[in-house]
Short mmCIF file of C-alpha atoms in Angstrom, two decimals:
data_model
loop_
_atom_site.label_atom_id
_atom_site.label_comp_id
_atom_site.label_asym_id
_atom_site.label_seq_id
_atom_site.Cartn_x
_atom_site.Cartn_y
_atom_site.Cartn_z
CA UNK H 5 72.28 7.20 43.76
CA UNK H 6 75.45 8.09 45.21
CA UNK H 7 75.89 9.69 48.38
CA UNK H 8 77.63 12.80 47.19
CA UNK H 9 74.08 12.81 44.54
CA UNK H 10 72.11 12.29 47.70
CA UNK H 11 73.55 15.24 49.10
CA UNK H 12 73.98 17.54 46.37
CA UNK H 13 69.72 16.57 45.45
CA UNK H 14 69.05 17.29 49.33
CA UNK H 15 70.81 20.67 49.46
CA UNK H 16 69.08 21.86 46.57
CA UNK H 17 66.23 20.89 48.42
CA UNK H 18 66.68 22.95 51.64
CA UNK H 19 67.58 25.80 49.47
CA UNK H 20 64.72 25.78 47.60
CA UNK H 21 62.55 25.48 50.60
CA UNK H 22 64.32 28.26 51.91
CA UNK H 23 63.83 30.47 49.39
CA UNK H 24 60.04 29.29 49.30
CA UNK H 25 58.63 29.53 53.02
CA UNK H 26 58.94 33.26 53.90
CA UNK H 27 57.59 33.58 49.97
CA UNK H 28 54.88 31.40 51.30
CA UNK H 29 54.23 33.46 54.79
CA UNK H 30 54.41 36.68 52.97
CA UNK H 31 51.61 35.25 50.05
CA UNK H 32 49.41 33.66 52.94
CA UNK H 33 49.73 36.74 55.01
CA UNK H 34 48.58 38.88 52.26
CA UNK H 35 46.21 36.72 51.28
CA UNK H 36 44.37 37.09 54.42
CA UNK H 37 44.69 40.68 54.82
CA UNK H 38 42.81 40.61 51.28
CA UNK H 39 40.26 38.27 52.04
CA UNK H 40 38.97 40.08 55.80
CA UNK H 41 39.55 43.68 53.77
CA UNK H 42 36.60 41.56 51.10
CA UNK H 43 34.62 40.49 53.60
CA UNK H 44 35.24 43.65 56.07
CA UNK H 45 32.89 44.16 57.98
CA UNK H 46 30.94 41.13 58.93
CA UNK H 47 29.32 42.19 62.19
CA UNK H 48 28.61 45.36 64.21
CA UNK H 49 31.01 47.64 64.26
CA UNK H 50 31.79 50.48 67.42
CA UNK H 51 32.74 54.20 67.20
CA UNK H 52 34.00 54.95 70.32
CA UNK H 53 33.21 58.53 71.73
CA UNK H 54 35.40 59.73 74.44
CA UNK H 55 33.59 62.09 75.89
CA UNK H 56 29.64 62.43 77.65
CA UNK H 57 26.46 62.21 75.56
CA UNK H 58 25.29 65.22 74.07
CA UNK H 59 28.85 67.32 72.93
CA UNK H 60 29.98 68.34 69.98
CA UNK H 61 32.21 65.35 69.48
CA UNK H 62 28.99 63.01 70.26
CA UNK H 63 27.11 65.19 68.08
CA UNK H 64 29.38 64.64 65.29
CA UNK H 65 29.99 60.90 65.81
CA UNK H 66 26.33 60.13 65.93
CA UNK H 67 25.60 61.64 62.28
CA UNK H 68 28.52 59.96 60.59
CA UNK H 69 27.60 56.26 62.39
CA UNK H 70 24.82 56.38 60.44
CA UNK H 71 25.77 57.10 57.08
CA UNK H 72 28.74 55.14 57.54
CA UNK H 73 26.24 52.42 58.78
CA UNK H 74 24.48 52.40 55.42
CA UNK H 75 27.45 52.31 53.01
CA UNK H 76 29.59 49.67 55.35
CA UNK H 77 25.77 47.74 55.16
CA UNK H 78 26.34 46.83 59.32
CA UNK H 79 25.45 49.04 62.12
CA UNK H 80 28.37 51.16 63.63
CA UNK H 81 27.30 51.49 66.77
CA UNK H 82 28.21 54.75 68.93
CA UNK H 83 29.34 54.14 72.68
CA UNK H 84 30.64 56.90 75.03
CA UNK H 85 33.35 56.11 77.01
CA UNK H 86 33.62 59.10 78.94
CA UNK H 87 36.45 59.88 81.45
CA UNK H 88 39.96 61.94 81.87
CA UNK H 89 39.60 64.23 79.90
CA UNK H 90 39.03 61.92 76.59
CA UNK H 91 41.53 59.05 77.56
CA UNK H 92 40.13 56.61 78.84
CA UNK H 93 38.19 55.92 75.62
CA UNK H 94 41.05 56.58 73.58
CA UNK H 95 43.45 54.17 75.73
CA UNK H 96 40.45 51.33 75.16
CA UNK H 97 41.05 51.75 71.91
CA UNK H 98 44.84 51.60 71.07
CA UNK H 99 44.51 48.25 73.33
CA UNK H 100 41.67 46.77 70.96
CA UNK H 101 41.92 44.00 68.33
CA UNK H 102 43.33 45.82 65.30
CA UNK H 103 40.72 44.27 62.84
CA UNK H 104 38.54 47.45 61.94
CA UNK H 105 35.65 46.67 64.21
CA UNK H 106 36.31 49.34 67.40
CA UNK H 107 37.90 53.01 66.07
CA UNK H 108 37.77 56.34 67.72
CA UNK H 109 36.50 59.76 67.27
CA UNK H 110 39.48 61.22 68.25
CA UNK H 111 39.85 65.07 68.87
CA UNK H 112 42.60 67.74 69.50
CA UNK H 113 42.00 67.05 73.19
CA UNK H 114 43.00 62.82 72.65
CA UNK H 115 45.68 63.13 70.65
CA UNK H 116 47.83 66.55 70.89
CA UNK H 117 46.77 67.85 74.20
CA UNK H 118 46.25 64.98 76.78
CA UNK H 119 49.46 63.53 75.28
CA UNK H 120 51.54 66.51 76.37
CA UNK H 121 49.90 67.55 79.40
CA UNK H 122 49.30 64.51 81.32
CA UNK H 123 52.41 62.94 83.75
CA UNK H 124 51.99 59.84 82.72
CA UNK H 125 51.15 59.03 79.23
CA UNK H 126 48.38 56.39 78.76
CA UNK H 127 48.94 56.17 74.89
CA UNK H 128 51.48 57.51 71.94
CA UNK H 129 49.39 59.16 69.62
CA UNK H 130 50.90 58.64 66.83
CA UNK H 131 52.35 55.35 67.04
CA UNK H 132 49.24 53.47 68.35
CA UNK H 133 46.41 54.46 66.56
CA UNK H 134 46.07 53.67 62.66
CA UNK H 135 44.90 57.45 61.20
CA UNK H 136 41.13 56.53 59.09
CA UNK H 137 40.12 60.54 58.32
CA UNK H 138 40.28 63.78 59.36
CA UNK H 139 36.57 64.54 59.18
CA UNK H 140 35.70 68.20 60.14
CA UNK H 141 36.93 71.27 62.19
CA UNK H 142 35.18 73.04 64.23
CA UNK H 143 35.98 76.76 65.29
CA UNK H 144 36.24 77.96 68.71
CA UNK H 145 34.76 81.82 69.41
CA UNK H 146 35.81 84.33 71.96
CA UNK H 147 33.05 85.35 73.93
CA UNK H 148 32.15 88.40 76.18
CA UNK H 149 29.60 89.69 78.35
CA UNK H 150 27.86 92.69 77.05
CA UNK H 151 28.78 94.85 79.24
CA UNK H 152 32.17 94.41 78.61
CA UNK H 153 33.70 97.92 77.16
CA UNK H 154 35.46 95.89 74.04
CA UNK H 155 33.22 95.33 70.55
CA UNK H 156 36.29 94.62 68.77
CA UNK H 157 39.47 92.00 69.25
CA UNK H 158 41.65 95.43 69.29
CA UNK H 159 39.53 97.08 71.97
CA UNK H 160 39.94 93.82 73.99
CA UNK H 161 43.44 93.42 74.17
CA UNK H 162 43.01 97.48 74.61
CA UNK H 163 41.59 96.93 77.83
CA UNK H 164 43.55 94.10 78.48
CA UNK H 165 46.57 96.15 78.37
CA UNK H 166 45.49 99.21 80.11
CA UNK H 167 44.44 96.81 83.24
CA UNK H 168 46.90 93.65 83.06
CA UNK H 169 45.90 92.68 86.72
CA UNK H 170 42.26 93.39 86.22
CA UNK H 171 40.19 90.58 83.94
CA UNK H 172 39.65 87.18 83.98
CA UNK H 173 38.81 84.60 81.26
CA UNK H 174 36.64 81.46 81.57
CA UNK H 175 37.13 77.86 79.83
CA UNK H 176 35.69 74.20 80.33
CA UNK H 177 38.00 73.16 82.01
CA UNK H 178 42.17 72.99 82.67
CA UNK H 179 44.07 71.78 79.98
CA UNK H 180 41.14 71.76 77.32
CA UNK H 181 41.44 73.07 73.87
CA UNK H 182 39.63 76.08 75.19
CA UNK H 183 41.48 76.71 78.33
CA UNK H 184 44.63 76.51 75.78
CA UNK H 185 42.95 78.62 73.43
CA UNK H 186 43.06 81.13 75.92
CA UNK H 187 46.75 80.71 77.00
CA UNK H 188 47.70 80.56 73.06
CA UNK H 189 45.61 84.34 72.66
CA UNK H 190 47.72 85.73 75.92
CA UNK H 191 51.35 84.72 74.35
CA UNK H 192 50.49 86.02 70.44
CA UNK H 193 48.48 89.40 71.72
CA UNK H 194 50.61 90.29 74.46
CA UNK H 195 48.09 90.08 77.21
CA UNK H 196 47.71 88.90 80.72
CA UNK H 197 44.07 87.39 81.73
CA UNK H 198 43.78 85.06 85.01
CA UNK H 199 42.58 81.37 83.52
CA UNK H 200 39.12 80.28 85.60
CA UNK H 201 38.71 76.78 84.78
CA UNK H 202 35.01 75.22 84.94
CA UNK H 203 33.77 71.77 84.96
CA UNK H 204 32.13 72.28 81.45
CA UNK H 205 31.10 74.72 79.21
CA UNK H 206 27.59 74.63 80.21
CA UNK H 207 28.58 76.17 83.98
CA UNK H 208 31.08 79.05 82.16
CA UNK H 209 28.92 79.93 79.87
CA UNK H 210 26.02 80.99 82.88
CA UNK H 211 28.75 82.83 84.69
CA UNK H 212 29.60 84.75 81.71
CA UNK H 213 26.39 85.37 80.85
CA UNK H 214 25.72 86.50 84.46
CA UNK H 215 28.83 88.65 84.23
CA UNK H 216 30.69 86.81 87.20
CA UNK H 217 33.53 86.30 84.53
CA UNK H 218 33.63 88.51 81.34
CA UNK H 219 35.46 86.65 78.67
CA UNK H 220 35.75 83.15 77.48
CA UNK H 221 36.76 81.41 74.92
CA UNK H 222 34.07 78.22 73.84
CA UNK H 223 33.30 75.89 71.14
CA UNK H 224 31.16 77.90 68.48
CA UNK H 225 28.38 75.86 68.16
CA UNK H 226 27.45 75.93 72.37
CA UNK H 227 27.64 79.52 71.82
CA UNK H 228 26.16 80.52 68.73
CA UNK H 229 22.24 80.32 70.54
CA UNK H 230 23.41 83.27 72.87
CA UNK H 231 25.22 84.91 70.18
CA UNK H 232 21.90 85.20 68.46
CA UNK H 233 20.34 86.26 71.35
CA UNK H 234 22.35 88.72 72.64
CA UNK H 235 23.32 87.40 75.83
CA UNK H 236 26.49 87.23 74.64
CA UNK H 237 28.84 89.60 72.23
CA UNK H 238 31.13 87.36 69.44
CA UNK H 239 34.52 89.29 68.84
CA UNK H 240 35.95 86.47 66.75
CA UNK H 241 36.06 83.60 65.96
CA UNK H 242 39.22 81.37 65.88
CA UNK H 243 39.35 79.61 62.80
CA UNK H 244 41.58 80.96 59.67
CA UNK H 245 38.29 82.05 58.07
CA UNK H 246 35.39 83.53 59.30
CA UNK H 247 32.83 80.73 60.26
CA UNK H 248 29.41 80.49 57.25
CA UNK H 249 27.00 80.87 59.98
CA UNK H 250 28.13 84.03 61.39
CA UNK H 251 30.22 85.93 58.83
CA UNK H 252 29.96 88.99 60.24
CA UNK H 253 31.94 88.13 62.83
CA UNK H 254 35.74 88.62 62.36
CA UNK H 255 38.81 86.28 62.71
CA UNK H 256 41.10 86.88 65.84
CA UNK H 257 43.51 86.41 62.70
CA UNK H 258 42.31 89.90 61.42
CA UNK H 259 43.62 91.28 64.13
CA UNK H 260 46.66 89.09 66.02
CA UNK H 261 47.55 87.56 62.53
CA UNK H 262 48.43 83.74 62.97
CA UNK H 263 46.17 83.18 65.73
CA UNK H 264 44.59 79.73 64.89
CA UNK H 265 42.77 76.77 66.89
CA UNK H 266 39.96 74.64 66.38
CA UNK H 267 38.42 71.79 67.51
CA UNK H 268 38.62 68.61 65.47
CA UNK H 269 37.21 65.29 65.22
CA UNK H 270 39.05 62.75 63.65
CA UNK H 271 38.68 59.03 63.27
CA UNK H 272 40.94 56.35 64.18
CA UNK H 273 42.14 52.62 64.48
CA UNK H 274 43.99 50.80 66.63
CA UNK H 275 47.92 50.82 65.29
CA UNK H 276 47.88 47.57 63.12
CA UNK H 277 44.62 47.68 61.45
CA UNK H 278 44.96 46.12 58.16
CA UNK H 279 45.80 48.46 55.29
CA UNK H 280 42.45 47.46 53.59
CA UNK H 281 40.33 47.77 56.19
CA UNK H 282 41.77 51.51 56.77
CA UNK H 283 41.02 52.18 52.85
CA UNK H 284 37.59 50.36 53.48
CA UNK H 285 36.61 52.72 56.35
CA UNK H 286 38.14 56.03 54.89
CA UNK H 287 36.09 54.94 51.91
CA UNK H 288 32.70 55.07 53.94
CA UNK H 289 33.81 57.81 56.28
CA UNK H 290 34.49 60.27 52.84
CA UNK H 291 31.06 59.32 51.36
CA UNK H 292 29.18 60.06 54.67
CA UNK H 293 30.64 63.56 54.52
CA UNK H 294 29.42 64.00 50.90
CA UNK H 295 25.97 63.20 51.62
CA UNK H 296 23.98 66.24 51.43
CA UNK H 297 21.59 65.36 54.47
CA UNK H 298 25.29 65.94 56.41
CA UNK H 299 26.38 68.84 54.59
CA UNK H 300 23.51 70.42 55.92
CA UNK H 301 23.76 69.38 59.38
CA UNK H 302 27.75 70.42 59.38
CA UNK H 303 26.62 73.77 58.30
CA UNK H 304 24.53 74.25 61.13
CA UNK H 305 27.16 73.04 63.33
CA UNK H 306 29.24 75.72 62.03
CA UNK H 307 31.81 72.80 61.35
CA UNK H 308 33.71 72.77 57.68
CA UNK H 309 34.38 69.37 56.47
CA UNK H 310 37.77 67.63 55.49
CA UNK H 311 37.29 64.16 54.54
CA UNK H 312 40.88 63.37 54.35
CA UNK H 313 43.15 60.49 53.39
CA UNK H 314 45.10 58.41 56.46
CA UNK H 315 48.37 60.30 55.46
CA UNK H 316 46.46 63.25 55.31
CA UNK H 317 45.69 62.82 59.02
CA UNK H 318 49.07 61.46 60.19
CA UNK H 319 50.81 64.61 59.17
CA UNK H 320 47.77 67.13 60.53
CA UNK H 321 48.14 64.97 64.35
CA UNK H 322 51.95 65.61 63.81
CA UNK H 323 51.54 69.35 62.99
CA UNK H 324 49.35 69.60 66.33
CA UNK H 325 51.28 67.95 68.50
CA UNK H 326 54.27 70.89 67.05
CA UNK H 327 52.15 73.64 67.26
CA UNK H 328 50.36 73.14 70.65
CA UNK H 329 53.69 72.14 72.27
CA UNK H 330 55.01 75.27 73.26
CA UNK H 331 51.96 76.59 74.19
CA UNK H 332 51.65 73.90 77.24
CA UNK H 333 55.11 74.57 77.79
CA UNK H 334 54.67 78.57 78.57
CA UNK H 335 51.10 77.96 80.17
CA UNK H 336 52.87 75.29 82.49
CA UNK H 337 49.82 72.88 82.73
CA UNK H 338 50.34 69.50 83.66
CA UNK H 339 47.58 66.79 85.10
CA UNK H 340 48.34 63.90 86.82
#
């Protein structure tokens, strides 16, 4: 062979090897994405909840583990990281493995709120966290004492307004969905309420009860037992529609029309999590929701249920992040 062959025969060569090893990478890379989405999961896997034992988000997390548990066919184990405010569990895990096998039960609170409020920013919630479902939301209900003079939203913000300097409002806590709740009900009625911030719902809810504070705004379902037993007077609910398990009581919406908030929970991935694996556990996550055993319990909890897709969830974290922005802004809360 000739040396001008030689070359011409080795240049082809290169080229074709070119042209073949990101072909190669991209087939190989695929390839295992397809084969840990077949054999996904393996081994235990871990819902992380970031907040105590015994809440609403805990609640929640502990009755889809289960059923998820069963169709997945390994445990998914709950653990509560507890800790400011909801980020220290959510930070733990954007910073895990991406491989399916540690997600989140995220909430308004980890990933619209604490992102805008905090100084420094621990996380980005959209851009490190892999969306798996929206599950269910949960309404909020504004809450008086009694002895209040207001049975309706309208005589509320009556008194409200005939008193500006007069009435305080109690939440779990500064910067919370509830506290925020609050501060969103002061811009869209017109009001003016001083914001008493407790460590919990379970302390705000005895001083309202005991009439040290007269209003608050609190997640439904901590509620609803005093509701029932008249310890404490519902004037709505803060949800779009009125809630199944007390549909007497009226929207805020009737009233200040557009008024909205809700808890959430939500489940995530770390940013990276093989598409697969994200269809794999959306798969299981929208099946637990559709057994009836959790239908029932939901309905109890006064939560509705969503069961959406990823994209589903991307755009309703984007949405929050718009609509609670301004409302942080005017309320001026910040934590370090």
């Amino acid at each position: 062979m000739s040396d001008s062959n030689g070359r011409n025969a080795m240049s082809v060569f290169k080229s074709l090897l070119t042209g073949a090893l990101p072909a190669l990478a991209l087939a190989l890379a695929v390839g295992t994405h397809g084969a840990h989405a077949q054999e996904f999961p393996d081994r235990t896997l871990t819902m992380v909840v970031p907040f105590a034992a015994g809440g609403s988000t805990d609640v929640v997390a502990r009755i889809v583990a289960q059923k998820m548990s069963d169709d997945l066919g390994q445990q998914v184990i709950v653990q509560n990281v507890a800790g400011a405010g909801g980020n220290l569990g959510a930070s733990n895990v954007a910073r895990a493995d991406p491989d399916g096998y540690t997600i989140l039960m995220g909430t308004v609170a980890t990933h619209a709120l604490n992102p805008l409020i905090l100084k420094t920013k621990p996380y980005d919630p959209e851009t490190d966290f892999a969306p798996i479902s929206l599950l269910v939301l949960v309404p909020n209900v504004l809450v008086v004492n009694p002895e209040l003079p207001a049975k309706t939203v309208a005589e509320l913000i009556a008194l409200l307004k005939a008193d500006p300097e007069k009435y305080a409002y109690a939440s779990s806590g500064n910067g919370t969905p509830l506290h925020l709740s609050g501060e969103l009900f002061k811009k869209m009625a017109g009001v003016s309420m001083q914001h008493i911030p407790y460590k919990g719902s379970g302390p705000a809810l005895n001083d309202v009860i005991g009439n040290q504070v007269p209003i608050m705004f609190d997640n439904l379902p901590s509620s609803s037992g005093h509701i029932k037993a008249g310890t404490l007077r519902a004037l709505g609910v803060t949800t779009a529609e009125r809630a199944a398990s007390f549909p007497d009581v009226p929207t805020i919406a009737e009233t200040v029309p557009g008024y909205e908030t809700y808890t959430w929970n939500a489940l995530f991935a770390p940013a990276g999590t093989p598409e697969p694996i994200i269809a794999r556990l959306n798969g299981a996550a929208k099946k637990a929701m559709a057994d009836p055993a959790v239908v029932a319990r939901m309905k109890d909890f006064s939560a509705t249920i969503v069961a959406s897709t990823p994209d589903a969830l991307k755009a309703h974290v984007k949405a929050e992040i718009v609509k609670w922005t301004p409302v942080v802004k005017d309320a001026n809360v910040t934590l370090d």
